[in-house]
């Protein structure tokens, strides 16, 4: 018996193997006392054998092997260069271990194959990073390689995975465990609105703030596959990896993207906080870590393609007066880009619109104290472009393919194409004082291709190496490319093209299972939303944007005097709190009223918090139900204040204490009974600030 243990005080991961074969994860859950012996645990969890079964249970190993008579989905499927299947049987070769990391190497000498699994545990964020790699003595065709396979918990009735669509990202699906396979395979070639590569498995009875939960996220920006399987004997497995069949050429080395794993003893929030902290503090690399996150202005929904220097200067003046600190010029500044039918790929300034170049606008923006950002969509090309006319072979896929947004995808596996794009983008960055790129990706690939993602990574890495002070936002028709792989190279995501505050309220709430506030862009949109047609009061729009990295994306010339005053005030509040809020934990609250979507953003030291309680629709009952808070010190006292009490309507005729002034309450009361909020209309938000005394 061989065994290995990783632990961090909150969770324990134990692997064990017999006869030098690939190990199984025999335990992954709450921290075990040091008195538990791994060999004894392996014996204790061994399963019985009964009629109609093999004489021994095939191991549900970290890479289940078909050659070992495993009855479920194998962790590795490959063929030789001649097309014949290869069924490896790996045996132990060596190990490397430390207190927080473990690397196990296995060899199949008969087939000339080496399998390596790596586990790295971060004791502060409680995230385990797991990868698998395959090396071959001669080139082999890989169909499927899973990252180290984890067991699914037995005391769980369902799993939560994430789907979505354009303007409707991060929709949570709850699917019951049942015999067979729950498989989600994304073959769009990018992370996708439809298949965010994440999974939460709640224990029975778990909620946001209570119970056990297990979290998974694959840090990869291309096609991926998730398999959650319940075997006939009742065991469960979870597999993640790159989508099947994407490596079209045989190779001698294959490696999975990192799979991020976390166990939580305190509900979905435990997974969320670990993922948020790990992404923000370990994966994202900030051009200037000491710089506060700037209030963002994007001009897209103000002007679209209608670029006029004088109008943009006026808009910049107004945005600055509202509190903006960054101005981003969106699509339409290059080629002959008057609409979305032309010029992608021609990254030269349009002298019809910009006779003196971008410098006059950039200098004006800088004189206002704002930094300047610019939109690119490097991976795409319009058939009506100089680039396509010169290099039609640089487009990915057949010539007669269906276009998307009037465009084709460039083949990012080509070094000569990446060189061209680098020279164009670097030329613009080198000639102008630009500190921000909005990097867009507005159509799916004609077919999934792993090389496309790797080529994009290579281009971004090269630009970041040469322009380390430039921040990059990952946008893909909104939230089509959000994952820890792209965020190792960027610092902000555009969660959705929908600026509808009601839709954003729900999206931001669910995305917080994985994403921290500091990287999640949220903008105050137009009075009438351009994607939904819904009209919202400026107070609701402003407070929803203030939940994340705040910005504006409307024409400030449309604002009334009252709207401008409200937006300026909320922006000033956000600036006054951003230093601690951008490092806070976002805790989803379990609301007794399904109409209320609420969260508690809490400073890492626990000394202050803010509650955002948004009302998404009319409640079934007349009066608000108390809203329980979470993760407070039960014995401590907190001063709680309704920050926007002036937003109370005339129909709120009573005198709940929060409407009159601060309250001092124990943490136990706030967690057991909860806050009694004033009555409110649908599509409004209450903001409650808390401070530990």
XYZ file of C-alpha atoms in Angstrom:
693
model
C 0.000 0.000 0.000
C 1.226 3.487 -0.947
C -0.411 6.634 0.389
C -0.031 10.408 0.248
C -1.750 13.211 2.180
C -2.162 16.959 1.628
C -3.902 19.082 4.243
C -4.317 22.736 5.193
C -6.315 22.705 8.429
C -9.641 23.034 6.621
C -9.502 20.091 4.237
C -7.617 16.841 3.840
C -6.847 15.060 0.566
C -5.688 11.453 0.798
C -4.519 9.296 -2.117
C -3.733 5.606 -1.867
C -2.635 2.886 -4.302
C -2.226 -0.866 -4.257
C 0.344 -2.903 -6.152
C 2.075 0.261 -7.406
C -0.880 1.109 -9.657
C -2.391 4.562 -10.152
C -3.760 5.930 -6.883
C -7.338 6.692 -5.925
C -8.499 9.724 -3.997
C -9.791 7.802 -0.997
C -10.700 10.900 1.021
C -11.341 14.563 0.197
C -13.239 16.547 2.772
C -13.118 18.067 6.235
C -9.712 18.119 7.924
C -8.831 14.811 9.577
C -6.901 14.528 12.858
C -3.296 13.480 12.591
C -4.140 10.203 14.315
C -5.824 8.851 11.165
C -3.478 6.557 9.249
C -3.778 6.658 5.442
C -3.283 2.924 5.072
C -6.045 2.269 7.567
C -8.286 4.739 5.735
C -7.674 2.886 2.485
C -8.741 -0.366 4.107
C -11.721 1.276 5.791
C -13.160 2.649 2.552
C -12.692 -0.586 0.569
C -15.975 -1.769 -0.936
C -17.588 -5.170 -0.705
C -18.103 -7.529 -3.651
C -21.368 -9.307 -4.400
C -23.092 -11.305 -7.116
C -22.934 -10.162 -10.711
C -19.700 -8.243 -10.111
C -16.065 -8.769 -10.890
C -14.075 -10.471 -8.174
C -12.461 -7.123 -7.287
C -13.637 -3.540 -7.681
C -11.618 -1.791 -10.428
C -9.994 1.312 -9.013
C -11.623 4.689 -9.586
C -8.153 6.150 -9.922
C -6.938 9.656 -10.784
C -6.883 8.383 -14.409
C -9.274 5.423 -14.658
C -7.812 2.849 -17.047
C -9.833 0.827 -19.538
C -7.130 -1.841 -19.353
C -8.006 -2.403 -15.681
C -11.633 -3.300 -16.543
C -12.895 0.050 -15.285
C -16.655 0.145 -16.080
C -17.017 3.925 -16.538
C -15.536 6.731 -18.582
C -11.742 6.297 -18.784
C -9.420 9.171 -17.956
C -7.283 8.629 -21.049
C -8.158 7.714 -24.636
C -5.380 7.602 -27.217
C -4.265 5.920 -30.411
C -0.963 5.205 -32.079
C 0.107 6.975 -35.246
C -1.317 3.958 -37.099
C -4.767 4.591 -35.600
C -4.749 1.540 -33.339
C -6.079 2.055 -29.776
C -3.541 2.103 -26.979
C -4.679 0.758 -23.597
C -1.959 1.612 -21.100
C -1.497 0.036 -17.690
C 0.629 2.372 -15.597
C 2.905 1.407 -12.716
C 4.610 3.607 -10.134
C 7.924 5.203 -11.126
C 8.671 8.021 -8.665
C 7.298 10.729 -6.402
C 8.175 14.259 -5.325
C 6.479 15.698 -2.293
C 6.523 18.628 0.078
C 4.120 19.900 2.716
C 1.928 21.553 0.063
C 2.726 19.774 -3.221
C 2.798 16.275 -4.626
C 3.965 14.972 -8.013
C 3.447 11.307 -8.889
C 4.983 9.693 -11.972
C 3.871 6.398 -13.538
C 5.234 4.450 -16.482
C 3.917 1.950 -19.023
C 7.138 0.551 -20.475
C 5.396 -1.670 -23.020
C 3.799 1.346 -24.757
C 6.560 3.839 -24.013
C 4.247 6.113 -22.004
C 4.762 8.211 -18.879
C 1.865 9.687 -16.879
C 2.444 12.450 -14.349
C -0.067 14.004 -11.927
C 0.681 17.139 -9.926
C -1.219 18.500 -6.936
C -0.409 21.866 -5.309
C -2.337 23.024 -2.249
C -2.471 26.706 -1.295
C -2.890 26.734 2.501
C -4.215 30.314 2.516
C -6.860 30.135 -0.233
C -7.518 26.384 0.288
C -7.441 25.816 -3.487
C -5.808 22.671 -4.882
C -4.355 23.011 -8.382
C -4.216 19.672 -10.203
C -2.751 18.843 -13.611
C -2.000 15.697 -15.583
C 0.572 15.182 -18.334
C 1.316 12.354 -20.746
C 4.692 11.797 -22.413
C 5.299 9.243 -25.145
C 8.459 7.791 -26.629
C 6.912 8.220 -30.067
C 4.083 10.498 -31.329
C 0.567 9.431 -30.329
C -2.911 10.756 -31.134
C -4.705 12.009 -28.021
C -8.495 11.896 -27.956
C -9.048 12.607 -24.254
C -6.931 13.273 -21.188
C -8.633 14.213 -17.936
C -7.015 16.294 -15.263
C -6.640 14.177 -12.097
C -10.033 12.593 -11.553
C -11.853 13.271 -8.308
C -14.571 11.224 -6.624
C -18.046 12.696 -6.353
C -19.412 12.853 -2.786
C -21.917 10.194 -1.845
C -24.038 12.387 0.448
C -24.988 14.706 -2.388
C -28.235 14.754 -4.317
C -27.348 17.184 -7.098
C -24.664 19.107 -8.907
C -24.625 22.763 -9.982
C -23.055 23.600 -13.311
C -23.174 26.820 -15.308
C -24.765 27.616 -18.654
C -25.866 30.846 -20.304
C -26.287 32.821 -23.489
C -25.452 36.235 -24.856
C -26.843 38.838 -22.414
C -27.776 35.996 -20.048
C -24.518 34.591 -18.700
C -23.855 32.536 -15.547
C -27.126 30.635 -15.267
C -26.926 27.926 -12.609
C -28.305 24.472 -13.468
C -29.136 21.994 -10.738
C -29.043 18.400 -11.981
C -29.766 15.361 -9.846
C -27.161 12.659 -9.573
C -28.432 9.486 -11.234
C -26.883 6.371 -12.777
C -25.019 7.302 -15.932
C -23.227 10.357 -17.241
C -23.844 14.085 -17.007
C -21.544 15.321 -19.789
C -21.071 18.927 -20.842
C -18.777 19.455 -23.800
C -18.070 22.906 -25.171
C -17.011 22.806 -28.822
C -17.387 26.525 -29.647
C -13.638 27.068 -29.390
C -13.783 29.629 -26.581
C -14.808 29.347 -22.949
C -18.353 30.175 -24.027
C -21.461 31.833 -22.680
C -22.992 28.377 -22.840
C -20.537 26.238 -20.872
C -18.554 28.020 -18.165
C -16.008 25.367 -17.038
C -17.115 25.174 -13.431
C -19.001 22.808 -11.163
C -20.205 22.983 -7.563
C -21.317 19.772 -5.845
C -23.285 20.639 -2.691
C -23.677 18.148 0.096
C -27.222 17.246 1.071
C -28.957 20.273 2.598
C -26.144 22.703 1.761
C -27.002 26.350 1.152
C -24.960 29.475 0.512
C -23.827 29.787 4.130
C -24.095 26.251 5.508
C -23.319 22.650 4.715
C -20.541 21.018 2.727
C -19.672 21.757 -0.905
C -16.975 20.784 -3.400
C -15.905 23.178 -6.157
C -14.220 22.606 -9.548
C -12.961 25.002 -12.213
C -10.873 24.264 -15.324
C -8.558 27.178 -16.128
C -8.807 26.971 -19.912
C -10.129 29.372 -22.571
C -10.935 26.913 -25.347
C -13.196 23.908 -25.789
C -13.531 21.773 -22.678
C -15.345 18.713 -21.410
C -16.865 17.852 -18.046
C -17.996 14.357 -17.088
C -19.887 13.663 -13.872
C -20.676 9.960 -13.732
C -22.407 7.618 -11.324
C -21.270 4.043 -11.869
C -23.585 1.011 -11.522
C -21.950 0.214 -8.184
C -22.834 3.706 -6.891
C -19.399 5.306 -7.002
C -19.160 8.737 -8.613
C -16.417 10.493 -10.538
C -15.826 14.026 -11.884
C -13.557 14.589 -14.874
C -12.467 17.849 -16.561
C -10.207 18.374 -19.562
C -9.804 19.882 -23.004
C -12.650 18.893 -25.354
C -12.177 15.551 -27.074
C -10.303 15.200 -30.324
C -8.808 18.704 -30.502
C -5.206 17.600 -30.955
C -5.313 16.835 -34.676
C -1.635 15.918 -35.010
C 0.232 13.193 -33.090
C 2.626 14.479 -30.428
C 4.970 13.187 -27.782
C 3.643 15.401 -24.964
C 0.131 16.293 -23.849
C -0.870 18.213 -20.728
C -4.167 19.284 -19.223
C -4.937 22.824 -18.164
C -4.991 23.313 -14.393
C -8.045 22.052 -12.579
C -8.773 24.160 -9.484
C -10.410 22.271 -6.619
C -11.754 23.352 -3.251
C -13.633 21.754 -0.380
C -15.883 23.956 1.760
C -17.305 23.120 5.206
C -19.527 26.228 5.172
C -21.654 26.002 2.085
C -21.299 27.427 -1.383
C -19.728 30.567 0.067
C -16.691 28.584 1.172
C -16.063 27.564 -2.441
C -16.803 31.095 -3.660
C -14.419 32.830 -1.264
C -11.593 30.408 -2.046
C -12.021 30.846 -5.796
C -12.359 34.644 -5.462
C -9.220 34.989 -3.343
C -7.166 32.564 -5.403
C -8.050 34.272 -8.673
C -7.490 37.792 -7.355
C -4.385 37.128 -5.245
C -2.638 34.227 -7.000
C -3.605 34.156 -10.679
C -4.246 37.725 -11.852
C -1.056 39.757 -12.203
C -1.712 43.471 -11.785
C 0.252 46.068 -13.805
C 0.247 48.341 -10.749
C -0.980 46.505 -7.647
C -0.981 49.685 -5.551
C -3.273 51.549 -7.928
C -6.936 51.708 -6.881
C -9.343 50.211 -9.394
C -10.343 53.251 -11.504
C -13.948 54.231 -12.206
C -14.363 53.172 -15.813
C -16.116 54.914 -18.708
C -16.763 53.137 -22.029
C -18.291 55.111 -24.904
C -19.808 52.184 -26.860
C -23.490 52.629 -25.982
C -23.143 56.408 -26.272
C -21.884 56.638 -29.859
C -21.358 53.155 -31.363
C -19.436 53.708 -34.651
C -20.203 57.433 -34.910
C -16.814 58.836 -33.885
C -16.565 62.605 -33.650
C -13.636 64.137 -31.779
C -15.528 67.131 -30.410
C -18.467 64.990 -29.254
C -16.123 62.533 -27.561
C -14.305 65.357 -25.762
C -17.661 66.606 -24.471
C -18.568 63.107 -23.316
C -15.197 62.769 -21.583
C -15.771 66.099 -19.779
C -19.124 64.907 -18.494
C -17.832 61.451 -17.518
C -15.002 63.042 -15.546
C -17.450 65.340 -13.743
C -19.429 62.255 -12.697
C -16.300 60.666 -11.231
C -14.834 58.595 -14.079
C -11.083 57.935 -13.960
C -10.585 55.969 -17.186
C -11.975 56.656 -20.686
C -12.173 53.769 -23.183
C -12.655 54.380 -26.910
C -14.532 51.367 -28.257
C -15.007 49.884 -31.742
C -14.881 52.137 -34.823
C -11.516 53.980 -34.718
C -9.622 51.993 -37.381
C -9.743 51.089 -41.086
C -13.008 52.219 -42.620
C -15.061 50.917 -39.745
C -18.481 52.569 -40.062
C -20.331 49.374 -39.108
C -19.544 45.758 -38.290
C -19.220 44.625 -41.927
C -15.721 45.887 -42.591
C -12.100 46.487 -41.561
C -11.446 44.002 -38.758
C -7.764 43.178 -39.122
C -6.852 46.615 -40.489
C -5.502 48.106 -37.264
C -4.601 51.520 -38.679
C -6.253 54.721 -37.464
C -9.134 55.891 -39.682
C -7.970 59.317 -40.884
C -11.463 60.190 -42.131
C -12.698 60.246 -38.512
C -9.355 61.046 -36.912
C -7.500 63.444 -39.244
C -5.023 64.275 -36.491
C -4.944 60.751 -35.091
C -5.990 59.704 -31.599
C -3.569 62.058 -29.848
C -5.922 65.078 -29.524
C -8.536 62.958 -27.714
C -5.934 61.184 -25.578
C -4.371 64.493 -24.521
C -7.814 65.890 -23.670
C -8.650 62.813 -21.600
C -5.328 63.010 -19.771
C -5.836 66.709 -19.073
C -9.042 65.738 -17.256
C -7.050 63.368 -15.051
C -8.336 60.214 -16.761
C -6.297 57.378 -18.248
C -7.069 56.143 -21.770
C -8.064 52.743 -23.118
C -8.700 51.368 -26.605
C -10.746 48.528 -28.132
C -9.239 45.748 -30.270
C -10.555 42.469 -31.629
C -7.282 40.886 -32.747
C -8.436 37.323 -33.432
C -11.037 38.303 -36.048
C -11.157 39.534 -39.654
C -13.873 40.862 -41.961
C -13.935 39.495 -45.527
C -14.172 43.183 -46.472
C -10.720 44.128 -45.191
C -7.275 44.720 -46.602
C -5.911 41.933 -44.400
C -8.311 39.313 -45.760
C -7.765 40.402 -49.350
C -4.018 40.012 -48.848
C -4.149 36.800 -46.779
C -7.412 34.862 -47.203
C -5.478 31.764 -46.108
C -5.052 33.288 -42.633
C -8.753 32.747 -41.899
C -9.641 29.639 -39.887
C -12.030 27.194 -41.543
C -13.545 26.829 -45.010
C -14.192 29.769 -47.316
C -17.940 29.045 -47.460
C -18.472 28.929 -43.679
C -21.223 30.844 -41.896
C -19.953 34.213 -40.725
C -20.702 35.635 -37.279
C -21.191 39.379 -36.829
C -20.038 39.623 -40.463
C -16.613 38.234 -39.568
C -14.298 35.252 -39.702
C -11.779 33.939 -37.191
C -8.059 34.287 -37.813
C -5.897 31.171 -37.443
C -3.941 32.067 -34.320
C -1.728 28.978 -34.662
C 0.194 30.773 -37.445
C 3.357 32.475 -36.150
C 3.371 34.891 -39.105
C -0.165 36.021 -38.261
C 0.726 36.540 -34.601
C 3.751 38.574 -35.714
C 1.506 40.770 -37.879
C -0.980 41.336 -35.052
C 1.786 42.042 -32.573
C 3.353 44.652 -34.855
C 0.001 46.399 -35.429
C -1.070 46.451 -31.775
C 2.406 47.275 -30.488
C 2.613 50.067 -33.037
C -0.534 51.697 -31.640
C 0.521 51.170 -28.022
C 4.033 52.419 -28.645
C 2.863 55.612 -30.364
C 0.226 56.571 -27.757
C -0.103 56.790 -23.998
C -2.579 53.916 -23.572
C -2.924 52.003 -20.318
C -5.857 49.718 -21.126
C -7.022 47.355 -23.876
C -10.529 46.024 -24.246
C -9.785 42.741 -26.043
C -12.950 41.461 -27.713
C -13.918 38.139 -29.359
C -17.296 38.360 -31.079
C -17.928 34.989 -32.667
C -17.423 31.294 -32.029
C -14.838 29.315 -33.965
C -15.891 27.378 -37.074
C -14.515 24.321 -35.308
C -12.835 23.749 -31.946
C -9.052 23.945 -32.057
C -6.649 23.755 -29.126
C -3.930 25.505 -31.122
C -6.171 28.564 -31.449
C -6.266 29.078 -27.695
C -2.544 28.477 -27.300
C -1.811 30.961 -30.100
C -3.961 33.615 -28.450
C -2.211 33.025 -25.133
C 1.162 33.423 -26.893
C 0.178 36.771 -28.462
C -1.171 38.197 -25.202
C 1.895 36.971 -23.310
C 4.190 38.703 -25.810
C 2.297 41.987 -25.600
C 2.218 41.873 -21.808
C 5.950 41.231 -21.664
C 6.651 44.315 -23.793
C 3.884 46.539 -22.367
C 3.698 45.439 -18.721
C 1.821 48.550 -17.559
C -1.128 47.995 -19.917
C -4.207 46.395 -18.342
C -6.295 44.063 -20.521
C -10.008 43.289 -20.305
C -11.279 39.965 -21.626
C -14.511 40.542 -23.518
C -16.166 38.015 -25.820
C -19.582 39.377 -26.767
C -19.724 40.006 -23.040
C -19.008 36.924 -20.924
C -17.988 34.443 -23.624
C -14.398 34.097 -22.426
C -14.164 34.167 -18.644
C -11.939 31.576 -16.990
C -8.800 31.369 -14.883
C -6.688 30.667 -17.997
C -7.443 33.970 -19.734
C -7.323 35.752 -16.368
C -3.717 34.641 -15.897
C -3.108 37.104 -18.752
C -5.770 39.781 -18.187
C -7.068 41.801 -15.261
C -10.751 42.426 -15.942
C -13.711 40.681 -17.538
C -16.829 42.063 -19.124
C -19.419 39.867 -17.462
C -22.170 40.512 -20.005
C -23.102 42.811 -22.864
C -26.320 43.415 -20.941
C -26.227 46.649 -18.965
C -29.737 45.910 -17.693
C -29.403 46.327 -13.922
C -32.039 43.684 -13.152
C -30.307 41.076 -15.293
C -26.928 42.108 -13.912
C -28.167 41.700 -10.329
C -28.732 37.991 -10.886
C -25.666 37.445 -13.081
C -23.288 39.101 -10.645
C -24.773 37.105 -7.763
C -24.186 33.774 -9.490
C -20.806 34.677 -11.017
C -19.573 35.449 -7.479
C -19.278 31.694 -6.967
C -16.033 32.067 -8.932
C -15.234 35.763 -9.568
C -14.136 38.542 -7.171
C -15.326 42.132 -7.445
C -11.942 43.558 -8.460
C -11.944 41.883 -11.889
C -15.691 41.982 -12.654
C -16.647 45.039 -14.703
C -20.137 46.451 -14.061
C -21.370 49.611 -15.755
C -24.246 52.032 -15.281
C -26.073 51.690 -18.571
C -28.526 53.948 -20.413
C -31.873 54.847 -18.870
C -33.521 52.491 -21.364
C -31.312 49.419 -21.750
C -30.193 48.830 -25.336
C -30.291 45.033 -25.058
C -33.536 44.512 -23.087
C -35.562 47.674 -23.672
C -36.213 47.837 -19.927
C -36.123 51.206 -18.140
C -34.623 51.535 -14.667
C -34.215 54.354 -12.195
C -30.672 55.720 -11.918
C -30.474 54.637 -8.269
C -30.933 50.980 -9.107
C -28.548 51.150 -12.055
C -25.888 52.910 -10.009
C -26.017 50.623 -6.962
C -25.920 47.443 -9.071
C -22.792 48.763 -10.793
C -21.309 49.655 -7.398
C -21.369 45.958 -6.422
C -18.353 45.249 -8.647
C -15.640 47.195 -10.529
C -17.767 50.248 -11.216
C -18.078 52.055 -14.510
C -20.455 53.932 -16.826
C -21.524 52.990 -20.345
C -24.180 55.449 -21.375
C -24.332 58.832 -23.052
C -23.857 61.235 -20.113
C -25.519 63.931 -22.218
C -28.869 62.186 -21.597
C -28.709 62.541 -17.799
C -31.112 64.826 -15.990
C -29.807 67.013 -13.188
C -31.198 64.582 -10.604
C -29.683 61.555 -12.368
C -26.283 63.236 -12.567
C -26.423 64.104 -8.864
C -27.368 60.540 -7.865
C -24.679 58.982 -10.054
C -22.023 61.366 -8.753
C -23.006 60.551 -5.157
C -22.976 56.777 -5.616
C -19.672 56.962 -7.474
C -18.159 58.987 -4.624
C -19.430 56.330 -2.160
C -17.807 53.585 -4.254
C -14.497 55.460 -4.386
C -14.556 55.969 -0.622
C -15.003 52.208 -0.076
C -13.181 50.599 -2.987
C -9.861 50.116 -1.196
C -11.389 47.510 1.101
C -14.292 46.352 -1.115
C -12.025 45.297 -3.993
C -10.297 42.916 -1.577
C -13.465 41.806 0.194
C -15.124 38.393 0.157
C -18.462 38.285 -1.666
C -20.831 36.162 0.422
C -24.137 35.145 -1.138
C -26.911 35.436 1.441
C -29.700 32.886 1.869
C -32.717 35.157 1.557
C -36.003 34.056 3.110
C -37.740 36.038 0.356
C -37.026 34.602 -3.127
C -37.662 38.051 -4.590
C -34.558 39.403 -2.827
C -31.091 38.743 -4.259
C -28.648 39.725 -1.548
C -24.963 39.551 -0.830
C -22.624 40.599 1.957
C -19.228 41.959 0.963
C -16.962 41.541 3.966
C -13.442 42.837 4.537
C -10.823 40.132 4.883
C -10.242 41.084 8.547
C -13.985 40.890 9.286
C -14.175 44.409 10.737
C -16.545 45.894 8.194
C -19.076 44.804 5.621
C -21.682 46.117 3.232
C -24.926 44.347 2.327
C -26.497 44.826 -1.098
C -30.133 43.665 -0.968
C -31.692 43.912 -4.426
C -35.380 43.302 -4.984
C -35.799 41.526 -8.305
C -39.603 41.327 -8.311
C -42.680 41.832 -6.135
C -42.559 39.740 -2.977
C -45.254 37.166 -2.274
C -45.786 38.549 1.232
C -46.576 42.142 2.207
C -43.575 42.996 4.377
C -39.866 42.209 3.996
C -38.678 39.064 5.718
C -35.563 39.461 7.900
C -32.322 38.982 5.970
C -29.786 36.796 7.791
C -26.131 37.774 7.548
C -23.192 35.393 7.712
C -19.564 34.969 8.896
C -19.808 37.524 11.711
C -18.339 37.153 15.187
C -21.334 36.019 17.303
C -20.014 37.751 20.432
C -19.078 41.039 18.750
C -21.308 44.071 18.337
C -21.770 45.779 15.000
C -23.004 49.212 14.068
C -25.259 48.887 11.006
C -26.409 51.853 8.939
C -28.780 52.142 5.993
C -26.579 54.048 3.555
C -29.361 55.011 1.146
C -32.285 55.634 3.523
C -33.300 58.644 1.388
C -34.336 56.193 -1.323
C -37.310 55.043 0.787
C -40.590 55.678 -1.037
C -43.706 57.276 0.410
C -45.368 53.850 0.550
C -42.833 52.842 3.184
C -44.929 54.497 5.919
C -43.605 52.738 9.016
C -40.656 53.496 11.240
C -38.269 50.518 11.164
C -35.199 51.460 13.160
C -32.825 51.396 10.192
C -34.753 54.247 8.572
C -34.015 56.530 11.543
C -30.335 55.905 12.174
C -27.619 53.382 13.049
C -28.286 50.296 15.140
C -25.880 48.377 17.354
C -26.542 44.638 17.247
C -24.651 41.463 18.065
C -23.239 39.280 15.360
C -25.336 36.429 16.738
C -28.554 38.415 16.299
C -27.639 39.482 12.764
C -26.911 35.883 11.806
C -29.810 34.253 13.674
C -32.634 36.751 13.200
C -31.255 39.056 10.556
C -31.816 42.614 9.354
C -35.325 44.018 9.173
C -35.237 46.225 6.082
C -37.814 48.852 5.067
C -40.399 48.032 2.428
C -39.356 48.772 -1.155
C -40.545 48.618 -4.745
C -39.280 45.907 -7.112
C -36.085 46.765 -8.981
C -34.606 48.752 -6.122
C -31.667 48.132 -3.800
C -30.969 48.670 -0.105
C -27.358 49.269 0.973
C -26.466 48.477 4.603
C -23.022 49.285 5.960
C -21.681 47.446 8.989
C -18.730 48.097 11.276
C -17.450 45.946 14.109
C -17.246 47.910 17.368
